[in-house]
Coordinates of C-alpha atoms in Angstrom, one line a residue:
M788 CA 13.4 28.7 72.7
R789 CA 11.0 31.5 73.6
L790 CA 7.3 31.0 72.8
S791 CA 7.3 34.1 70.6
R792 CA 9.8 32.5 68.4
A793 CA 8.2 29.0 68.5
L794 CA 4.8 30.2 67.3
P795 CA 5.9 31.3 63.8
C796 CA 7.7 28.0 63.3
L797 CA 4.6 26.1 64.5
A798 CA 2.4 28.1 62.1
V799 CA 4.7 27.2 59.1
A800 CA 4.6 23.5 60.1
V801 CA 0.8 23.5 60.4
A802 CA 0.4 25.3 57.0
A803 CA 2.8 22.8 55.4
A804 CA 0.8 19.9 56.8
L805 CA -2.5 21.3 55.7
S806 CA -1.1 21.9 52.2
T807 CA 0.2 18.3 52.0
T808 CA -3.2 17.0 53.2
A809 CA -5.0 19.1 50.6
V810 CA -2.8 17.7 47.8
A811 CA -3.3 14.1 49.1
H812 CA -7.0 14.5 49.0
A813 CA -7.3 16.4 45.7
A814 CA -9.6 14.8 43.2
P815 CA -7.7 12.9 40.5
A816 CA -7.7 14.5 37.0
A817 CA -10.4 13.1 34.8
V818 CA -9.1 10.7 32.1
N819 CA -9.4 11.5 28.4
Y820 CA -9.2 8.0 26.9
A821 CA -8.8 6.8 23.4
A822 CA -8.5 3.3 22.1
V823 CA -7.0 2.2 18.8
G824 CA -6.1 -1.1 17.3
D825 CA -7.6 -4.2 15.8
S826 CA -10.5 -6.6 16.5
Y827 CA -9.2 -7.4 20.0
A828 CA -9.5 -3.7 20.8
S829 CA -12.8 -3.2 19.1
G830 CA -14.4 -6.1 21.1
V831 CA -15.0 -8.8 18.4
G832 CA -16.0 -12.1 19.8
T833 CA -18.7 -11.0 22.3
Q834 CA -21.5 -12.3 20.1
S835 CA -23.3 -8.9 20.7
S836 CA -24.4 -6.4 18.1
Y837 CA -21.6 -4.3 16.7
D838 CA -21.9 -0.6 16.1
N839 CA -20.6 -0.4 12.5
S840 CA -18.3 -2.1 10.0
C841 CA -15.5 -2.0 12.4
D842 CA -17.3 -4.5 14.7
R843 CA -17.0 -2.4 17.9
S844 CA -18.7 -3.8 20.9
S845 CA -19.7 -2.2 24.3
K846 CA -18.4 -5.4 25.8
G847 CA -14.9 -5.0 24.6
Y848 CA -12.1 -4.0 27.1
P849 CA -11.9 -0.3 26.1
S850 CA -15.6 0.3 26.7
L851 CA -15.6 -1.8 29.9
W852 CA -12.6 0.2 31.3
A853 CA -14.1 3.5 30.4
A854 CA -17.4 2.5 32.1
A855 CA -15.6 1.5 35.3
H856 CA -13.5 4.6 35.6
S857 CA -14.0 8.3 35.8
V858 CA -13.4 9.5 32.2
S859 CA -14.0 12.9 30.9
A860 CA -14.0 11.6 27.3
F861 CA -13.8 8.2 25.6
T862 CA -13.2 7.4 21.9
N863 CA -12.8 3.9 20.4
V864 CA -11.6 3.9 16.8
A865 CA -10.3 0.4 16.8
C866 CA -11.4 -1.6 13.8
S867 CA -11.7 -5.3 13.0
G868 CA -9.0 -6.4 10.5
A869 CA -6.8 -3.4 11.2
K870 CA -3.0 -3.6 10.7
T871 CA -0.3 -1.3 11.9
G872 CA -0.7 0.8 8.7
D873 CA -4.4 1.3 9.5
V874 CA -3.6 2.7 12.9
I875 CA -1.3 5.2 11.1
N876 CA -3.6 6.0 8.2
S877 CA -7.1 5.7 9.7
Q878 CA -7.0 5.9 13.5
V879 CA -4.4 8.2 15.0
G880 CA -6.2 11.2 13.4
S881 CA -8.7 10.8 16.2
L882 CA -6.0 11.3 18.9
S883 CA -5.0 14.7 20.2
S884 CA -2.9 16.4 22.8
A885 CA -6.0 16.3 25.1
N886 CA -5.7 12.5 25.4
T887 CA -4.2 11.5 28.7
M888 CA -4.5 7.7 28.1
V889 CA -4.3 5.6 24.9
T890 CA -4.6 1.8 24.6
V891 CA -3.6 -0.1 21.5
T892 CA -3.8 -3.8 20.5
I893 CA -2.2 -4.3 17.1
G894 CA 0.1 -6.7 15.3
G895 CA -1.8 -9.9 15.0
N896 CA -3.2 -9.2 11.5
D897 CA 0.2 -8.0 10.3
A898 CA 1.6 -11.4 11.3
G899 CA -1.2 -13.2 9.3
F900 CA -3.3 -14.4 12.3
S901 CA -6.2 -15.5 10.1
S902 CA -4.1 -17.4 7.6
V903 CA -2.2 -19.2 10.3
M904 CA -5.4 -20.4 11.9
E905 CA -6.7 -21.6 8.5
S906 CA -3.4 -23.5 7.8
C907 CA -3.6 -25.1 11.2
I908 CA -7.2 -26.2 10.7
V909 CA -6.7 -27.7 7.3
G910 CA -3.0 -28.5 7.2
G911 CA -2.6 -30.9 10.1
D912 CA 0.3 -30.7 12.6
S913 CA 3.0 -30.3 9.9
G914 CA 1.1 -27.5 8.0
C915 CA 0.4 -25.8 11.3
N916 CA 4.0 -25.9 12.4
T917 CA 5.1 -24.4 9.1
A918 CA 2.6 -21.6 9.2
V919 CA 3.4 -20.7 12.8
N920 CA 7.2 -20.7 12.1
N921 CA 6.7 -18.5 9.0
A922 CA 4.6 -16.1 11.1
K923 CA 7.3 -16.1 13.9
N924 CA 10.0 -15.2 11.4
Y925 CA 7.8 -12.3 10.2
V926 CA 7.2 -11.2 13.8
N927 CA 10.9 -11.3 14.6
T928 CA 12.2 -9.6 11.4
T929 CA 9.5 -7.3 10.0
L930 CA 6.9 -6.6 12.6
P931 CA 9.2 -4.6 15.0
G932 CA 9.7 -1.8 12.4
L933 CA 5.9 -1.7 11.7
L934 CA 5.1 -1.4 15.4
D935 CA 7.7 1.3 15.7
N936 CA 6.0 3.3 13.0
A937 CA 2.5 2.9 14.6
Y938 CA 3.8 3.7 18.1
N939 CA 5.6 6.8 16.7
A940 CA 2.3 8.0 15.1
I941 CA 0.5 7.5 18.4
S942 CA 3.1 9.5 20.3
S943 CA 3.0 12.2 17.7
H944 CA -0.7 12.6 17.8
A945 CA -1.2 12.1 21.6
P946 CA 2.0 13.5 23.1
N947 CA 0.5 13.9 26.6
A948 CA -1.0 10.4 26.9
T949 CA 0.2 7.4 28.9
V950 CA 0.1 4.6 26.3
Y951 CA -0.8 1.0 27.3
V952 CA 0.0 -1.7 24.7
V953 CA -2.4 -4.6 25.4
G954 CA -1.3 -8.0 24.2
Y955 CA -2.9 -11.2 23.0
P956 CA -3.8 -14.4 25.1
H957 CA -2.9 -18.0 24.6
F958 CA -5.8 -19.6 22.7
Y959 CA -5.7 -23.1 24.0
Q960 CA -5.7 -25.1 27.3
L961 CA -3.1 -27.7 26.5
G962 CA -4.1 -31.2 27.6
G963 CA -7.7 -30.2 27.6
S964 CA -10.3 -32.6 26.1
C965 CA -12.5 -31.2 23.4
S966 CA -13.1 -31.6 19.7
V967 CA -12.0 -28.5 17.8
G968 CA -10.3 -30.1 14.9
L969 CA -6.8 -29.6 16.2
S970 CA -4.4 -31.9 18.0
D971 CA -2.8 -30.9 21.2
T972 CA 0.5 -30.6 19.3
A973 CA -1.0 -28.0 16.9
R974 CA -2.6 -26.1 19.8
G975 CA 0.9 -25.9 21.3
Y976 CA 2.3 -24.5 18.1
I977 CA -0.4 -21.8 18.1
N978 CA 0.2 -20.8 21.7
S979 CA 4.0 -20.6 21.1
G980 CA 3.2 -18.2 18.2
A981 CA 1.2 -16.0 20.6
D982 CA 4.3 -16.0 22.9
T983 CA 6.5 -14.8 20.1
L984 CA 4.0 -12.1 19.1
D985 CA 3.6 -10.8 22.6
S986 CA 7.4 -10.8 23.1
A987 CA 7.9 -8.6 20.0
I988 CA 5.1 -6.3 21.0
S989 CA 6.4 -6.0 24.6
A990 CA 9.9 -5.1 23.3
A991 CA 8.5 -2.5 20.9
A992 CA 6.4 -1.0 23.7
G993 CA 9.6 -0.7 25.9
R994 CA 11.5 1.1 23.1
H995 CA 8.8 3.8 23.1
G996 CA 8.3 4.1 26.8
F997 CA 4.9 2.5 26.6
Q998 CA 3.6 0.0 29.2
F999 CA 2.9 -3.5 28.0
V1000 CA -0.2 -5.2 29.4
D1001 CA 0.2 -9.0 29.4
V1002 CA -3.1 -10.8 29.5
R1003 CA -1.8 -14.4 29.1
S1004 CA -1.8 -15.3 32.8
R1005 CA -5.3 -13.9 33.2
F1006 CA -6.5 -16.5 30.6
D1007 CA -4.8 -19.4 32.4
G1008 CA -7.4 -22.2 32.8
H1009 CA -9.8 -20.4 30.5
G1010 CA -8.5 -21.2 27.0
I1011 CA -10.3 -23.2 24.4
C1012 CA -10.6 -26.8 25.6
S1013 CA -10.6 -25.8 29.3
S1014 CA -13.6 -26.3 31.6
T1015 CA -14.5 -22.6 31.2
W1016 CA -13.8 -21.0 27.8
W1017 CA -13.0 -17.3 27.6
L1018 CA -12.3 -17.6 23.9
N1019 CA -14.3 -18.8 20.9
S1020 CA -13.2 -21.6 18.7
V1021 CA -14.7 -21.7 15.2
T1022 CA -18.1 -20.2 15.6
W1023 CA -20.8 -18.3 13.7
P1024 CA -20.7 -15.5 12.7
V1025 CA -17.1 -16.4 11.6
V1026 CA -15.8 -13.0 12.6
N1027 CA -16.2 -14.0 16.3
S1028 CA -13.9 -17.1 15.9
Y1029 CA -10.7 -17.1 17.9
H1030 CA -11.5 -14.0 19.8
P1031 CA -12.3 -13.5 23.5
N1032 CA -16.0 -13.9 24.4
A1033 CA -17.7 -11.5 26.8
S1034 CA -16.2 -13.3 29.8
G1035 CA -12.7 -13.1 28.3
Y1036 CA -13.0 -9.3 28.0
S1037 CA -14.5 -8.8 31.4
G1038 CA -12.6 -11.5 33.3
G1039 CA -9.3 -11.4 31.4
Y1040 CA -8.7 -8.1 29.6
L1041 CA -10.4 -5.7 32.0
P1042 CA -8.6 -6.8 35.2
A1043 CA -5.2 -6.8 33.4
L1044 CA -5.7 -3.2 32.1
T1045 CA -7.1 -2.1 35.5
A1046 CA -4.1 -3.5 37.3
A1047 CA -1.7 -1.7 34.8
T1048 CA -3.5 1.6 35.1
G1049 CA -3.8 1.5 38.9

């Protein structure tokens, strides 16, 4: 090939390489992040001061993730005690087409989380087993439709967002030695309830093209009755009971969400 013909080809190749390099080094788009959900998304359990009646904490996983990443905007409307209906009626109105990322933790209150724990504390192994099985039945039969409704509302209000559905941890270290008023058998029932709940949430997330963020393995070795607790047992104020402490959010939830978001 003559040099006169080779030069244009070379110029095109160099231009293409430079264009590719420019794209590769382009700054990533800033994230417009919104968090919705229940007390696990608002950050209950950190024993810190909360900003309002929804018990939101700067030590919860949404605030920690926003602080650790380049975000153009951050909104957390998660609220302690919220159910799927609250996400639809009180929270998704804060979402918009500008959101590029949404996280949600919801479903535990619909399944009667608080009443199950009360039954396990006062009802012994038999009462705990009955309460957990009743909750599992609800999770398997009724909760999927409620999650679908909430997830549809999120998609409708934030159509451009990547949605991460963040689950719940196991509460207990089985075989651990501590006095929390529950037998190891009852602790196992409660952990199995968390598995059923996470399975239902993961399946619902898949149906909507959302990504499920499983935190259970992150809490291995850090449950109640382990050597290093990342969750509270019964504590004061009572609202903090059976929620992650500050270490649980920073050492369990934050790394799980960071790994999922890349």
